[in-house]
PDB file of C-alpha atoms in Angstrom:
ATOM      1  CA  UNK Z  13    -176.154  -1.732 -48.461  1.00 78.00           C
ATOM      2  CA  UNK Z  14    -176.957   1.814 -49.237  1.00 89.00           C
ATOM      3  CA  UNK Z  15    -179.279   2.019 -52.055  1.00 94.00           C
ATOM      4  CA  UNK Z  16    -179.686   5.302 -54.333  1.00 98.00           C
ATOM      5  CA  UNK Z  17    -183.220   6.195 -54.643  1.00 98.00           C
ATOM      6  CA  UNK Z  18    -184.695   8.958 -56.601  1.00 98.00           C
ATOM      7  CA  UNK Z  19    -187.787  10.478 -55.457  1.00 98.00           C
ATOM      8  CA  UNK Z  20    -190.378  12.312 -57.775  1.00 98.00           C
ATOM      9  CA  UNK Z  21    -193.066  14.882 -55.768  1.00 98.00           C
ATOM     10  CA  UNK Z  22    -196.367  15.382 -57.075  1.00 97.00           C
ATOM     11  CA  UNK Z  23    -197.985  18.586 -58.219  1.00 96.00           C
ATOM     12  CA  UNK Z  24    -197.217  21.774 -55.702  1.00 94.00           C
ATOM     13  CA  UNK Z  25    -195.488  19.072 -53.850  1.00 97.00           C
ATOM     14  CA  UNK Z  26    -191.179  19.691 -53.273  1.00 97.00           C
ATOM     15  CA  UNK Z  27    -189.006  18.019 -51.221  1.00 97.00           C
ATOM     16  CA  UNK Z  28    -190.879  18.641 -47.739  1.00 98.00           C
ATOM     17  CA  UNK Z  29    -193.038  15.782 -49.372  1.00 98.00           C
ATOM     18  CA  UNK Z  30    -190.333  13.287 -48.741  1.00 98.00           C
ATOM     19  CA  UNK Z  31    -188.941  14.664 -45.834  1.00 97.00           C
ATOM     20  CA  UNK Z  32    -189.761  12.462 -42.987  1.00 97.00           C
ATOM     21  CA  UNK Z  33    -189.763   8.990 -44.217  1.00 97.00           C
ATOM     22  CA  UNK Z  34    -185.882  10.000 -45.955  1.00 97.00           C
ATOM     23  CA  UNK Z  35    -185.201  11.000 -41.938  1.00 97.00           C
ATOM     24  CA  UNK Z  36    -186.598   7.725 -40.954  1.00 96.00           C
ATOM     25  CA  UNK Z  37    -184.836   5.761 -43.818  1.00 96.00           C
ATOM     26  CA  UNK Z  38    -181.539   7.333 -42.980  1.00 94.00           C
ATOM     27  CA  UNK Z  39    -178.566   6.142 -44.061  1.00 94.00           C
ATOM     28  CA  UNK Z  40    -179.684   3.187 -45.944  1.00 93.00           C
ATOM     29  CA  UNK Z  41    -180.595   5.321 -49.281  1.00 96.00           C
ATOM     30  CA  UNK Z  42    -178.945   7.614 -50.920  1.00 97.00           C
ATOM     31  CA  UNK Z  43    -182.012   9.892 -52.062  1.00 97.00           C
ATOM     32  CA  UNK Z  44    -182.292  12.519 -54.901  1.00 98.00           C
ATOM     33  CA  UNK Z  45    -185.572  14.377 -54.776  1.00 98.00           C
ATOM     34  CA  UNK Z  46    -186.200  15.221 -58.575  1.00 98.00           C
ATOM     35  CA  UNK Z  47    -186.782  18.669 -59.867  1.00 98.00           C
ATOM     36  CA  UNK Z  48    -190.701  18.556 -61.536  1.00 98.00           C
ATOM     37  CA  UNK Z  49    -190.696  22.670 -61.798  1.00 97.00           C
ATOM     38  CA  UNK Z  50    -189.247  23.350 -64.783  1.00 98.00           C
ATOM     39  CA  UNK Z  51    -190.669  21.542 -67.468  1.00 98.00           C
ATOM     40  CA  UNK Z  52    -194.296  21.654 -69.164  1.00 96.00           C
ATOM     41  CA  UNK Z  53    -194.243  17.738 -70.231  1.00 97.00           C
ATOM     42  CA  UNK Z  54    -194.201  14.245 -68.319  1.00 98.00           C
ATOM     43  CA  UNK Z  55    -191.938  13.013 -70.984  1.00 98.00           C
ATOM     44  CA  UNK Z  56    -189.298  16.142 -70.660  1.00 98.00           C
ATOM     45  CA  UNK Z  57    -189.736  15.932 -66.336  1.00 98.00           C
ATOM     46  CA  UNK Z  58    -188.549  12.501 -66.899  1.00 98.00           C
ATOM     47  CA  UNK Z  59    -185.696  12.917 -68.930  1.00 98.00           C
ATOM     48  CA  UNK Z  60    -184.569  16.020 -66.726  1.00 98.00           C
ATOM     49  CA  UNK Z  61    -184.304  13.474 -63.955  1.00 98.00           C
ATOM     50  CA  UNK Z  62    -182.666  10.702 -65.481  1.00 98.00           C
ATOM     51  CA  UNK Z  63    -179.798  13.213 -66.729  1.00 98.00           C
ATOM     52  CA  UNK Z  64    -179.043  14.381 -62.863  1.00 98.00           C
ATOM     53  CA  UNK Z  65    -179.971  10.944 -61.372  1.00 98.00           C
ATOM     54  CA  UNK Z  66    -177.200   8.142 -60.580  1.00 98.00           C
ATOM     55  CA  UNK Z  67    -177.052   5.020 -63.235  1.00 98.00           C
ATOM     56  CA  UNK Z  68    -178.774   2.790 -61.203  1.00 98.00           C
ATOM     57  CA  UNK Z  69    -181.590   3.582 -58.595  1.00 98.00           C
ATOM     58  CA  UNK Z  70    -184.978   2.837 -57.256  1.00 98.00           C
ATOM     59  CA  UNK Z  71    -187.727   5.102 -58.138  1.00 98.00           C
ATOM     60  CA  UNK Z  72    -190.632   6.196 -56.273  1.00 98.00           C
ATOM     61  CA  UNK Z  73    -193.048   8.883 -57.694  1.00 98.00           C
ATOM     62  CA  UNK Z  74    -196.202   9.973 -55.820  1.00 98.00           C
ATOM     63  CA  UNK Z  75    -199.468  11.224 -57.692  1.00 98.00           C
ATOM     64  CA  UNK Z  76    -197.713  13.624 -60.376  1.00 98.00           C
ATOM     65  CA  UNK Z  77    -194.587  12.160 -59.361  1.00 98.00           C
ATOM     66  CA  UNK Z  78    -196.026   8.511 -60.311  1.00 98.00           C
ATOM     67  CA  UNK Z  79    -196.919   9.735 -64.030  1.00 98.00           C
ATOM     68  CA  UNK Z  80    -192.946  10.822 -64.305  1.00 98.00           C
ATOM     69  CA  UNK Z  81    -191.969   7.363 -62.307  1.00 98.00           C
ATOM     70  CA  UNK Z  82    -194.308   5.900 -65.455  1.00 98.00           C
ATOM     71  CA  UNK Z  83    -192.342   7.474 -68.159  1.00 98.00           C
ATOM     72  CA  UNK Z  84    -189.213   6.745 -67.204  1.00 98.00           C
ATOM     73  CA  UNK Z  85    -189.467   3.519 -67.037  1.00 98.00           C
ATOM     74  CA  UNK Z  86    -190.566   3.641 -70.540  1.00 98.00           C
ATOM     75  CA  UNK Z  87    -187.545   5.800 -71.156  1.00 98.00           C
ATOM     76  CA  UNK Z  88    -184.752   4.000 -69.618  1.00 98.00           C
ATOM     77  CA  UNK Z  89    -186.028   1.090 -67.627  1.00 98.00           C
ATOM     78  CA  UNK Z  90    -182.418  -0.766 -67.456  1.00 98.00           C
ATOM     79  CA  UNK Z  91    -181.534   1.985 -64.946  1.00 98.00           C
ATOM     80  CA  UNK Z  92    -184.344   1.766 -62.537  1.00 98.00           C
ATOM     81  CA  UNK Z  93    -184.191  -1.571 -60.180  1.00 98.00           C
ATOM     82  CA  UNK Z  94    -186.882  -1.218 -58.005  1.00 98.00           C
ATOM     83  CA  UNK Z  95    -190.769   0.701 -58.898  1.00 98.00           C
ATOM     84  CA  UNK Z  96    -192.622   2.705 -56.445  1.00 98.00           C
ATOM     85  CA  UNK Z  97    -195.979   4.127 -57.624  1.00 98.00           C
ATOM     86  CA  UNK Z  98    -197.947   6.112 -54.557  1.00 98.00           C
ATOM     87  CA  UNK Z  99    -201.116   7.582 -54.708  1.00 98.00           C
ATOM     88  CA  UNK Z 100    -200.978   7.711 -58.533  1.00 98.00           C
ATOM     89  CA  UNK Z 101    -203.080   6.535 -61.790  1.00 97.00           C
ATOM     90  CA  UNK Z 102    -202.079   4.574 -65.356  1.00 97.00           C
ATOM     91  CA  UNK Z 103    -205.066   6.320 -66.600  1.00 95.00           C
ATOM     92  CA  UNK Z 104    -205.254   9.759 -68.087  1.00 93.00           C
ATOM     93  CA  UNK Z 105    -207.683  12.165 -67.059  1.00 90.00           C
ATOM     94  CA  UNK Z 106    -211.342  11.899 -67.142  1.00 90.00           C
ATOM     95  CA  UNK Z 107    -213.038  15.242 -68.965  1.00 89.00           C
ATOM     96  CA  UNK Z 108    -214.060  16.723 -65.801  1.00 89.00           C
ATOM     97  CA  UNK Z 109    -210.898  16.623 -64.205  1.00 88.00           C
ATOM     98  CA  UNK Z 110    -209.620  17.652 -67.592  1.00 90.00           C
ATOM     99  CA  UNK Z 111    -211.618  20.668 -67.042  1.00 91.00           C
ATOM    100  CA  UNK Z 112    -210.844  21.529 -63.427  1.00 86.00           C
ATOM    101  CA  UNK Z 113    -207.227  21.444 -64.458  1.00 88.00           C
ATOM    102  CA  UNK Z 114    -207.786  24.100 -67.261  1.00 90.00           C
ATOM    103  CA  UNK Z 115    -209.439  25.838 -65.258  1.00 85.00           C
ATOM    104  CA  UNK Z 116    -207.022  26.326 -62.652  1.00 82.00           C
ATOM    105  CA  UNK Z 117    -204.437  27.510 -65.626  1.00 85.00           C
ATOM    106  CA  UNK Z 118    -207.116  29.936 -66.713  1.00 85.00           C
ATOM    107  CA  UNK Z 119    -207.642  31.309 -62.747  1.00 82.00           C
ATOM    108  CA  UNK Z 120    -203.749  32.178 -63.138  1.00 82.00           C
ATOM    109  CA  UNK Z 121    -204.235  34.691 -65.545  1.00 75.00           C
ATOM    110  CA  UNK Z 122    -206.967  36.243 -63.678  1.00 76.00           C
ATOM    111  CA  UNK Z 123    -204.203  36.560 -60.825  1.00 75.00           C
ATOM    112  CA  UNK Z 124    -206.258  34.514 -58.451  1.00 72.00           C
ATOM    113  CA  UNK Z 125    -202.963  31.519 -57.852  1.00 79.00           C
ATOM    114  CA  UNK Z 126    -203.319  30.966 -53.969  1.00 72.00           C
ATOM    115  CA  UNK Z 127    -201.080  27.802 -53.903  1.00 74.00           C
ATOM    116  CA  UNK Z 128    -203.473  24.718 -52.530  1.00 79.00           C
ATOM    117  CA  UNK Z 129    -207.289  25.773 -52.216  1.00 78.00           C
ATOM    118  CA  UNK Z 130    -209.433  24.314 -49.079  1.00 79.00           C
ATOM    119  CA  UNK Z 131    -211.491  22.409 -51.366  1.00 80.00           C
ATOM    120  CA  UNK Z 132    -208.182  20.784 -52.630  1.00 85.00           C
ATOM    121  CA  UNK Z 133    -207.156  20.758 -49.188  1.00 92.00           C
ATOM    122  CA  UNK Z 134    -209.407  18.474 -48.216  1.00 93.00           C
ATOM    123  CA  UNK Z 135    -208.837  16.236 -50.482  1.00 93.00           C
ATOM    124  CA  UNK Z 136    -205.356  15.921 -49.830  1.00 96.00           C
ATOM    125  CA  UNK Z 137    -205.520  15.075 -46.139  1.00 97.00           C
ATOM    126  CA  UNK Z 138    -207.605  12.781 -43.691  1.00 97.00           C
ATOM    127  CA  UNK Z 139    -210.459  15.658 -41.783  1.00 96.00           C
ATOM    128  CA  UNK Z 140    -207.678  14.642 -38.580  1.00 96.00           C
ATOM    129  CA  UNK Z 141    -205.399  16.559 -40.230  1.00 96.00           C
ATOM    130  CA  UNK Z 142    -207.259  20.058 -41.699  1.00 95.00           C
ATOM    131  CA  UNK Z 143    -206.684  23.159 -40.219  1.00 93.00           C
ATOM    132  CA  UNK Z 144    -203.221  21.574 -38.196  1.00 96.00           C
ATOM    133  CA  UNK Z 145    -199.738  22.705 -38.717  1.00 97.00           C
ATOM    134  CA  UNK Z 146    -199.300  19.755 -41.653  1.00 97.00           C
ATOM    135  CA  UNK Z 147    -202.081  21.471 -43.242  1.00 95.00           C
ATOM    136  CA  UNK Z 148    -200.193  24.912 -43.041  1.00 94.00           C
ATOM    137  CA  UNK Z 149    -196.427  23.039 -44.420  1.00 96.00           C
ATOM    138  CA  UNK Z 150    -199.361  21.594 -47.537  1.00 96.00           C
ATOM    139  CA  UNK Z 151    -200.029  25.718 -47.754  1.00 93.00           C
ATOM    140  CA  UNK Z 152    -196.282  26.532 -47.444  1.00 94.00           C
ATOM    141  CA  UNK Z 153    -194.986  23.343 -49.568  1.00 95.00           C
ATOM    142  CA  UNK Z 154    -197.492  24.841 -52.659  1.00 93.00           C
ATOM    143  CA  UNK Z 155    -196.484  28.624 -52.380  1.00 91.00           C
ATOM    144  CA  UNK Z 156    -192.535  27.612 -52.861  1.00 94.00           C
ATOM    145  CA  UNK Z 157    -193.341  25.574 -56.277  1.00 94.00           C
ATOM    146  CA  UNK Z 158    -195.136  28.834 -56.995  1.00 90.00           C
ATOM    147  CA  UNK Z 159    -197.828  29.611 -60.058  1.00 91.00           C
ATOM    148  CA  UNK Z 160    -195.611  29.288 -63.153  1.00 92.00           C
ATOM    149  CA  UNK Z 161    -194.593  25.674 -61.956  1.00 93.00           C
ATOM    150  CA  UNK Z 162    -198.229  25.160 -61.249  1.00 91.00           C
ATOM    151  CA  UNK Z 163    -199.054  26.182 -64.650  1.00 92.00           C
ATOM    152  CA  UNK Z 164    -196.279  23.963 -66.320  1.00 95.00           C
ATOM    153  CA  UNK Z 165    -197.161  20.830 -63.889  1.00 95.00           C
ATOM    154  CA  UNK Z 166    -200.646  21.058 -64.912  1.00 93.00           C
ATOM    155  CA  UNK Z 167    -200.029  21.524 -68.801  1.00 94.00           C
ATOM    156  CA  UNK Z 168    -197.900  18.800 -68.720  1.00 96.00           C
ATOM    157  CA  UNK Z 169    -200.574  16.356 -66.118  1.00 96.00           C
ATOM    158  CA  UNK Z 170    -203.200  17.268 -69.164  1.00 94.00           C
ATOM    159  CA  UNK Z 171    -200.166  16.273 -72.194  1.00 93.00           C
ATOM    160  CA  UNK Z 172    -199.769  13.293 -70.199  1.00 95.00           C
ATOM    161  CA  UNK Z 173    -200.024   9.302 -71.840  1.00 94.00           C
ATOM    162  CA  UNK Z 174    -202.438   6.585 -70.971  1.00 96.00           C
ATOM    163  CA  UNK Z 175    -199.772   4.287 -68.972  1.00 97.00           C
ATOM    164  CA  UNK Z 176    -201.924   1.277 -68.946  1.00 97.00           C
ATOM    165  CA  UNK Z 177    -200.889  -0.749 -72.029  1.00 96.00           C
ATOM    166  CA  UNK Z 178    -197.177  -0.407 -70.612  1.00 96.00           C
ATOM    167  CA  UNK Z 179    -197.777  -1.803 -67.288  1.00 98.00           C
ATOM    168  CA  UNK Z 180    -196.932  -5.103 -68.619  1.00 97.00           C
ATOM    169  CA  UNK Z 181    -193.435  -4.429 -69.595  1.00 98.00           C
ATOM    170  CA  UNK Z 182    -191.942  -3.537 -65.770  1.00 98.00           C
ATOM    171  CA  UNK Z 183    -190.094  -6.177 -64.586  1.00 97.00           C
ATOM    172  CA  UNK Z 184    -188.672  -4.460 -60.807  1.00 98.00           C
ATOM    173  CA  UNK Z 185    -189.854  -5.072 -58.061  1.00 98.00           C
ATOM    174  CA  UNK Z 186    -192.905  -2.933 -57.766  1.00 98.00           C
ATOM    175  CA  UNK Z 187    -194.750  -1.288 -54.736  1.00 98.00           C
ATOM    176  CA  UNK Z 188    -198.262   0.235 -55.553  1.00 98.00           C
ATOM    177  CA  UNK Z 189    -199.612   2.174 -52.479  1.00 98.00           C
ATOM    178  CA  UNK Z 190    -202.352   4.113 -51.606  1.00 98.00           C
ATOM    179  CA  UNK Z 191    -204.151   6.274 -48.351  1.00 98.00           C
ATOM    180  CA  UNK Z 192    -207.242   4.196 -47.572  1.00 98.00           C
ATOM    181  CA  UNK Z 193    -208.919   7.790 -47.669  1.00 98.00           C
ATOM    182  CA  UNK Z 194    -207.439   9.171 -51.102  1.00 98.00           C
ATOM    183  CA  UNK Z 195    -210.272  10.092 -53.146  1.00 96.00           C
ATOM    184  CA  UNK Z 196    -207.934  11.964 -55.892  1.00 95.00           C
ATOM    185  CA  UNK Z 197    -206.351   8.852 -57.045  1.00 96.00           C
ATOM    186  CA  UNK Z 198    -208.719   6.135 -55.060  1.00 96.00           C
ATOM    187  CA  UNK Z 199    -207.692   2.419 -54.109  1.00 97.00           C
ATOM    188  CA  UNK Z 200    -209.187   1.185 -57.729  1.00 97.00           C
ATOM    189  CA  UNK Z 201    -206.563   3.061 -59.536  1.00 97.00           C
ATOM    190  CA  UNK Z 202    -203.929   1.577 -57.218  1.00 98.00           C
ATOM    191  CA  UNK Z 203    -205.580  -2.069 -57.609  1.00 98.00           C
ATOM    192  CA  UNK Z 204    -205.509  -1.568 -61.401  1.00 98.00           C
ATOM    193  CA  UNK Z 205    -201.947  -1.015 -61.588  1.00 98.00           C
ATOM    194  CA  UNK Z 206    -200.858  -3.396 -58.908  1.00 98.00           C
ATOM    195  CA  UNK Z 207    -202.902  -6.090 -61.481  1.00 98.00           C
ATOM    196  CA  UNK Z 208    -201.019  -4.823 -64.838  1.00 98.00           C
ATOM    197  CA  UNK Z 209    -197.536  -5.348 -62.953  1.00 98.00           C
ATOM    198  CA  UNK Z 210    -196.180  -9.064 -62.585  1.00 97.00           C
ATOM    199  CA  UNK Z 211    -195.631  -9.235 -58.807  1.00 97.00           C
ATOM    200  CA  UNK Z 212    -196.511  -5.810 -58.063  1.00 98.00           C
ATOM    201  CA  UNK Z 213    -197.123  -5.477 -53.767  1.00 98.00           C
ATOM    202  CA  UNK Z 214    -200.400  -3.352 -53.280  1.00 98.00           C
ATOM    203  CA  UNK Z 215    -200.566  -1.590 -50.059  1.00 98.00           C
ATOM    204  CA  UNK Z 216    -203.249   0.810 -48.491  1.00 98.00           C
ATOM    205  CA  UNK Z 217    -201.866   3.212 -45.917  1.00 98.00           C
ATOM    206  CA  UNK Z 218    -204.135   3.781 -43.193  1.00 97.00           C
ATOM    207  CA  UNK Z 219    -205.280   7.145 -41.627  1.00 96.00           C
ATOM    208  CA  UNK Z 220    -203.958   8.878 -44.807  1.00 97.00           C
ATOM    209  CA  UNK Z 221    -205.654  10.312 -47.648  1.00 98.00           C
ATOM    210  CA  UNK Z 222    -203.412  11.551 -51.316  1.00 98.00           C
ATOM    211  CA  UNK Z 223    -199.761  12.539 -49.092  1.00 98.00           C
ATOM    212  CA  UNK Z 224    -199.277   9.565 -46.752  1.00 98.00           C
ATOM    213  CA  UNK Z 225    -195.609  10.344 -46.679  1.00 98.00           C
ATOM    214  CA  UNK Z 226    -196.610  13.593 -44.863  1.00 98.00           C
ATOM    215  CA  UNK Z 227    -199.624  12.025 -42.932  1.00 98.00           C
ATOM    216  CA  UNK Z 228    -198.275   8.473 -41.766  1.00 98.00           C
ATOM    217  CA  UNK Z 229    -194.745   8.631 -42.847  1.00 98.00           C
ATOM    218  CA  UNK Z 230    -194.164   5.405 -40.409  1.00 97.00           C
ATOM    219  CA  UNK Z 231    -196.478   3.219 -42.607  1.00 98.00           C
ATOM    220  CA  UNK Z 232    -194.984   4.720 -45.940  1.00 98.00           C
ATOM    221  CA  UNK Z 233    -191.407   3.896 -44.115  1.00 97.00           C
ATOM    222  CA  UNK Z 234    -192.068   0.175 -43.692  1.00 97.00           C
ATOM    223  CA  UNK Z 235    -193.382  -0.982 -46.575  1.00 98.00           C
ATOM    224  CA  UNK Z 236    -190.469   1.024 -48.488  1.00 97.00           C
ATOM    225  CA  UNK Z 237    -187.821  -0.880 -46.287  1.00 96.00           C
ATOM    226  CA  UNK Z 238    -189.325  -4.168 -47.328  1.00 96.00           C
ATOM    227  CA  UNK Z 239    -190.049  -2.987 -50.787  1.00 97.00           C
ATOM    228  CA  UNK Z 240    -185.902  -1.811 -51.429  1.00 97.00           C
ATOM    229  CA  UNK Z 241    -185.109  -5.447 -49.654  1.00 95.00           C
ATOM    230  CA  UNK Z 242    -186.783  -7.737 -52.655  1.00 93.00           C
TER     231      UNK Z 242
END
């Protein structure tokens, strides 16, 4: 059975994030990557998506794209059947990250957007994979969202709601995963999720760090294909 499946990217992130585990996947989903460009609010990404997404689907958001996947099932939960939350948090921002993010709206106006830095850069990928061709489509993949998306995404990361106390109310089946070397959104934030969900499946994606669908697409691949089977 072919199942429709809506996919949400994370920040800079487009549909290159997806990519290879939809090739792998083929024709048993029926994927729609979700537009996260356009709007300056988790709560108005979210209801962009469900207006252009089919009436039934599974969802799977990763980092950014997790936040959206979080809202949406607080805004129409009857139309998602199965949960996918990658390399994401409940939580809202501490104040220092609260403070790098402003900061990288303010470097905007100075003219200084460069798509991903190489400190951010590192953190999104395993040291295996710096300085490789993935590392360049990373580059690439953050240049096409472009610096008004980047300023949006991040306005609307920083607007964003503490999930947590709605974790309770999912009731699909649920995959929480993480890279085992993801130091943005670390195993703990996966573990506390996985807890607040009834049934949640918490898996760690070896050699990966925050984009294991770009870094081990295989492992992301067979966890989904068990995941869209429950």
């Amino acid at each position: 059975m072919t199942r429709n499946l809506v996919l949400l990217p994370g920040l800079l992130c487009d549909s290159r994030l997806w990519r290879d585990p939809l090739a792998a996947m083929g024709e048993a989903v029926s994927p729609m990557v979700a537009d996260l460009t356009q709007d300056d609010s988790i709560a108005a990404m979210a209801a962009r998506t469900l207006a252009k997404a089919p009436e039934s689907f599974a969802l799977a958001g990763l980092s950014m794209g997790g936040y959206v996947a979080l809202e949406i099932m607080r805004q129409a939960p009857e139309r998602v059947t199965h949960l996918a939350l990658l390399d994401t948090s409940a939580r809202p921002d501490d104040e220092e990250r609260r403070a790098k993010r402003r900061a990288g709206i303010e470097s905007i106006k100075l003219g200084k957007f460069i798509g991903v830095s190489r400190a951010l850069l590192a953190s999104l990928l395993t040291p295996e994979h710096q300085g490789t061709p993935l590392a360049d489509e990373v580059q690439a993949m953050s240049e096409r969202v472009g610096q008004e998306a980047y300023v949006r995404q991040q306005t609307a990361i920083l607007g964003r709601v503490d999930s947590r106390s709605s974790l309770g109310a999912i009731k699909v089946p649920t995959l929480v995963g993480v890279g085992e070397a993801d130091v943005l959104t670390p195993r703990a934030m996966a573990e506390e999720m996985a807890a607040g969900i009834a049934g949640a499946e918490l898996v760690v994606f070896p050699d990966s760090a925050h984009l294991p669908t770009m870094e081990n697409p295989g492992a992301v691949v067979a966890v989904m294909r068990t995941w869209l089977a429950r």
